[in-house]
Short mmCIF file of C-alpha atoms and ligand atoms in Angstrom, two decimals:
data_model
loop_
_atom_site.label_atom_id
_atom_site.label_comp_id
_atom_site.label_asym_id
_atom_site.label_seq_id
_atom_site.Cartn_x
_atom_site.Cartn_y
_atom_site.Cartn_z
CA VAL A 1 -9.70 -14.60 -14.64
CA GLU A 2 -6.23 -13.03 -14.83
CA LYS A 3 -5.07 -12.95 -11.22
CA ASN A 4 -1.47 -11.80 -11.63
CA GLY A 5 -0.57 -8.54 -9.97
CA VAL A 6 -4.00 -8.22 -8.39
CA ILE A 7 -2.99 -5.20 -6.31
CA ASP A 8 -1.83 -3.14 -9.30
CA ARG A 9 -4.99 -4.07 -11.15
CA TRP A 10 -7.16 -2.86 -8.26
CA VAL A 11 -5.19 0.37 -7.83
CA LYS A 12 -5.72 1.11 -11.53
CA LYS A 13 -9.38 0.15 -11.39
CA HIS A 14 -10.08 2.32 -8.33
CA LEU A 15 -7.58 5.08 -9.08
CA VAL A 16 -9.91 7.96 -8.16
CA LEU A 17 -10.50 6.65 -4.65
CA TYR A 18 -6.86 5.59 -4.31
CA THR A 19 -5.67 9.05 -5.27
CA GLY A 20 -8.25 10.54 -2.92
CA ALA A 21 -6.56 8.72 -0.06
CA THR A 22 -2.91 9.17 -1.08
CA ARG A 23 -3.21 12.78 -2.34
CA HIS A 24 -5.67 14.19 0.17
CA PRO A 25 -5.91 18.03 0.31
CA PHE A 26 -4.46 17.91 3.83
CA ILE A 27 -1.34 16.13 2.56
CA LEU A 28 -1.12 18.48 -0.43
CA SER A 29 -1.23 21.49 1.91
CA ILE A 30 1.75 20.06 3.80
CA ARG A 31 3.61 19.35 0.60
CA ASP A 32 2.91 22.76 -0.92
CA GLY A 33 3.79 24.48 2.32
CA THR A 34 0.42 26.25 2.20
CA ILE A 35 -0.19 25.23 5.79
CA ASP A 36 0.38 28.74 7.06
CA PHE A 37 3.06 28.95 9.71
CA SER A 38 3.87 32.62 9.13
CA SER A 39 1.63 34.23 11.70
CA PHE A 40 2.42 33.05 15.17
CA LYS A 41 -1.19 32.96 16.28
CA ARG A 42 -2.22 30.86 13.34
CA TRP A 43 0.85 28.75 13.80
CA LEU A 44 -0.05 28.11 17.39
CA TRP A 45 -3.63 27.25 16.49
CA LEU A 46 -2.46 24.89 13.77
CA ALA A 47 0.12 23.39 16.07
CA VAL A 48 -2.66 22.49 18.44
CA VAL A 49 -4.85 21.11 15.67
CA MET A 50 -1.90 19.26 14.16
CA GLY A 51 -0.85 18.04 17.57
CA ILE A 52 -4.26 16.62 18.22
CA TRP A 53 -4.30 15.02 14.81
CA LEU A 54 -0.79 13.60 14.96
CA THR A 55 -0.44 12.52 18.50
CA GLY A 56 -3.98 12.06 19.71
CA GLN A 57 -6.09 10.46 17.00
CA ASP A 58 -3.30 8.52 15.34
CA TYR A 59 -2.11 7.30 18.73
CA ILE A 60 -5.59 5.88 19.35
CA PHE A 61 -5.59 4.37 15.87
CA VAL A 62 -2.18 2.75 16.35
CA ARG A 63 -3.28 1.29 19.67
CA GLU A 64 -5.94 -0.60 17.72
CA PHE A 65 -3.67 -1.26 14.75
CA VAL A 66 -1.22 -3.20 16.98
CA PRO A 67 -3.72 -5.94 17.95
CA PHE A 68 -4.92 -5.99 14.34
CA SER A 69 -1.34 -6.59 13.12
CA ALA A 70 -0.95 -9.25 15.83
CA SER A 71 -4.09 -10.97 14.51
CA VAL A 72 -2.54 -10.99 11.02
CA LEU A 73 0.61 -12.49 12.56
CA LEU A 74 -1.45 -15.20 14.19
CA LYS A 75 -3.13 -16.00 10.86
CA ALA A 76 0.28 -16.08 9.15
CA SER A 77 1.55 -18.64 11.65
CA LYS A 78 -1.46 -20.84 10.95
CA ASN A 79 -2.18 -20.34 7.26
CA SER A 80 0.85 -19.04 5.47
CA ASP A 81 2.85 -21.29 3.17
CA ASP A 82 5.80 -18.93 3.39
CA ASN A 83 7.81 -18.58 6.62
CA SER A 84 9.05 -15.12 5.74
CA ASP A 85 5.54 -13.61 6.03
CA MET A 86 5.88 -13.78 9.80
CA GLU A 87 9.14 -11.87 9.76
CA VAL A 88 7.67 -9.08 7.64
CA ILE A 89 4.67 -8.69 9.95
CA LEU A 90 6.92 -8.83 13.01
CA SER A 91 9.10 -6.02 11.64
CA GLY A 92 5.90 -3.99 11.16
CA LEU A 93 4.97 -4.60 14.79
CA ALA A 94 8.46 -3.51 15.87
CA SER A 95 8.03 -0.20 14.06
CA LEU A 96 4.62 0.24 15.68
CA SER A 97 6.31 -0.06 19.06
CA ASP A 98 8.69 2.66 17.98
CA GLU A 99 5.74 4.70 16.68
CA ILE A 100 3.97 4.58 20.05
CA SER A 101 7.09 5.93 21.77
CA TRP A 102 7.31 8.68 19.17
CA PHE A 103 3.65 9.66 19.67
CA LYS A 104 4.24 9.95 23.41
CA GLN A 105 7.29 12.10 22.79
CA GLU A 106 5.38 14.33 20.35
CA ALA A 107 2.49 14.60 22.79
CA ALA A 108 4.82 15.92 25.46
CA LYS A 109 6.33 18.36 22.94
CA TRP A 110 2.96 19.73 21.83
CA ASP A 111 1.59 19.46 25.33
CA VAL A 112 -1.29 17.23 24.26
CA PRO A 113 -2.32 14.84 27.02
CA LEU A 114 -2.88 11.46 25.37
CA SER A 115 -4.95 10.11 28.22
CA ASP A 116 -7.95 12.35 27.64
CA VAL A 117 -8.06 12.69 23.87
CA ILE A 118 -11.64 12.26 22.70
CA VAL A 119 -11.94 9.64 20.00
CA HIS A 120 -13.22 11.24 16.81
CA LYS A 121 -16.15 9.51 15.15
CA SER A 122 -14.22 8.76 11.94
CA ASN A 123 -11.46 7.23 13.99
CA GLN A 124 -13.95 5.20 15.98
CA ASN A 125 -15.39 3.82 12.74
CA TYR A 126 -11.91 2.94 11.56
CA CYS A 127 -11.08 1.17 14.84
CA ARG A 128 -14.35 -0.78 14.69
CA PHE A 129 -13.52 -1.86 11.16
CA LEU A 130 -10.13 -3.15 12.36
CA GLU A 131 -11.89 -4.99 15.16
CA SER A 132 -14.20 -6.72 12.67
CA LEU A 133 -11.15 -7.88 10.68
CA MET A 134 -9.61 -9.46 13.78
CA LEU A 135 -12.25 -12.21 13.87
CA PRO A 136 -10.67 -15.63 13.25
CA ALA A 137 -13.03 -16.32 10.34
CA VAL A 138 -11.71 -13.44 8.23
CA GLU A 139 -9.37 -14.92 5.62
CA TYR A 140 -5.63 -14.30 5.61
CA SER A 141 -5.67 -12.81 2.10
CA VAL A 142 -8.42 -10.35 3.13
CA VAL A 143 -6.66 -9.11 6.28
CA PHE A 144 -3.35 -8.97 4.45
CA THR A 145 -4.88 -6.78 1.76
CA ALA A 146 -6.09 -4.44 4.54
CA LEU A 147 -2.63 -4.39 6.17
CA TRP A 148 -0.98 -3.54 2.85
CA ALA A 149 -3.52 -0.78 2.06
CA ILE A 150 -3.38 0.85 5.52
CA GLU A 151 0.40 1.10 5.49
CA THR A 152 0.66 2.06 1.82
CA VAL A 153 -1.72 5.03 2.04
CA TYR A 154 0.52 6.53 4.72
CA GLN A 155 3.68 5.68 2.81
CA GLU A 156 2.46 7.21 -0.46
CA SER A 157 1.02 10.26 1.29
CA PHE A 158 4.06 11.20 3.33
CA SER A 159 6.68 10.31 0.73
CA HIS A 160 4.84 12.76 -1.57
CA CYS A 161 5.64 15.49 0.99
CA LEU A 162 9.37 14.68 0.71
CA GLU A 163 9.65 14.59 -3.10
CA ASP A 164 11.77 17.13 -4.98
CA GLY A 165 10.06 20.48 -5.16
CA SER A 166 7.94 19.96 -2.06
CA LYS A 167 7.78 22.85 0.41
CA THR A 168 6.95 20.86 3.52
CA PRO A 169 7.40 23.04 6.64
CA PRO A 170 10.41 21.90 8.68
CA GLU A 171 8.18 21.41 11.71
CA LEU A 172 6.46 18.54 9.93
CA LEU A 173 9.47 16.89 8.28
CA GLU A 174 10.01 14.43 11.09
CA ALA A 175 6.46 13.11 10.80
CA CYS A 176 6.80 12.87 7.02
CA GLN A 177 10.10 11.02 7.29
CA ARG A 178 8.57 8.47 9.64
CA TRP A 179 6.29 7.13 6.93
CA GLY A 180 7.94 8.58 3.82
CA SER A 181 11.32 6.90 4.37
CA GLU A 182 13.02 4.44 2.03
CA GLY A 183 12.80 1.74 4.70
CA PHE A 184 9.04 2.12 5.09
CA CYS A 185 8.68 2.06 1.29
CA GLU A 186 10.54 -1.27 1.17
CA PHE A 187 8.34 -2.62 3.95
CA CYS A 188 5.20 -1.70 1.95
CA CYS A 189 6.71 -3.38 -1.10
CA SER A 190 7.18 -6.60 0.91
CA LEU A 191 3.56 -6.36 2.06
CA LYS A 192 2.43 -5.94 -1.54
CA LYS A 193 4.32 -9.04 -2.70
CA ILE A 194 2.74 -11.13 0.04
CA ALA A 195 -0.73 -9.73 -0.65
CA ASN A 196 -0.38 -10.51 -4.36
CA ARG A 197 0.82 -14.05 -3.63
CA CYS A 198 -2.16 -14.71 -1.33
CA LEU A 199 -4.67 -13.13 -3.71
CA GLU A 200 -3.42 -15.13 -6.69
CA LYS A 201 -4.44 -18.30 -4.88
CA ALA A 202 -7.68 -16.97 -3.42
CA PRO A 203 -11.01 -18.26 -4.73
CA ASP A 204 -13.17 -15.68 -6.51
CA GLU A 205 -15.46 -15.04 -3.58
CA GLU A 206 -12.54 -14.33 -1.27
CA LEU A 207 -10.98 -12.11 -3.92
CA LYS A 208 -14.19 -10.08 -4.05
CA LYS A 209 -14.14 -9.71 -0.25
CA ALA A 210 -10.52 -8.53 -0.35
CA GLU A 211 -11.35 -5.94 -3.00
CA VAL A 212 -14.25 -4.57 -0.94
CA THR A 213 -11.92 -4.45 2.09
CA PHE A 214 -9.34 -2.52 0.07
CA LEU A 215 -11.99 0.05 -0.93
CA ARG A 216 -13.21 0.36 2.64
CA VAL A 217 -9.66 1.11 3.83
CA LEU A 218 -9.36 3.88 1.23
CA GLU A 219 -12.66 5.42 2.36
CA LEU A 220 -11.68 5.23 6.02
CA GLU A 221 -8.26 6.77 5.33
CA ILE A 222 -9.95 9.66 3.49
CA GLU A 223 -12.28 10.16 6.46
CA PHE A 224 -9.25 10.03 8.74
CA TRP A 225 -7.55 12.85 6.78
CA ASP A 226 -10.83 14.75 6.74
CA MET A 227 -10.54 15.10 10.54
CA SER A 228 -7.83 17.68 9.88
CA HIS A 229 -10.57 20.05 8.63
CA GLY A 230 -11.92 19.98 12.16
CA GLY A 231 -15.32 18.96 10.85
CA PRO A 232 -17.65 16.35 12.37
C1 HMH B 301 -4.76 6.30 10.03
N1 HMH B 301 -3.30 4.87 8.73
C2 HMH B 301 -3.48 5.60 9.83
N2 HMH B 301 -2.52 5.73 10.75
C3 HMH B 301 -1.35 5.10 10.59
N3 HMH B 301 -0.38 5.25 11.54
C4 HMH B 301 -1.13 4.31 9.43
C5 HMH B 301 -2.15 4.23 8.53
C6 HMH B 301 0.17 3.61 9.16
O1 HMH B 301 0.75 3.00 10.24
#
């Protein structure tokens, strides 16, 4: 089995689902500027919906993503044959700390109290999935694949909203820059290199598990974006 560049191979193989997660209609409506900010009433309504999405649900997600990342760090310290893995994961944790502060700041701006946000069912599923990956028995290559996929969906989505020709409303630029920045892109690239290195050495059964995990992340990210429709 050709195991070089596993990640690129999987992205190609599952391109429909991958594009579903990284080019979700919600993201496209930000990029095209078709999120309608022209009428104040609608703007206000959207601001509330957006506020809940940005600060509330993602805040809850990130509060679960921190211990997940810490569990990957722990596995790196025990299993990794490369010392620099730990530094990459640690830099991710540092940006999560920054992200939590930013969410709190946004919450105050939009007047969304973070303490009583109701966890959406899709988000709850996603958090449970992260919890299942934190078990010590889950292999390093599997959790690393998840870490890469989770971060990369956000990176690809928000950088798309900053590309030439995008009409992203100025109100949302700050959020887009958080995950669409050059620095975050480089971080995702480092994650990809590590994931590929681990997957190259993984036995077939583990490789299969990592692929299933990758697909599950894509599905959960799509369901996460779907919350912006306000549906169940
Ligand atoms: C749902 N996926 C979701 N939230 C995030 N903040 C990220 C990925 C990236 O950190």
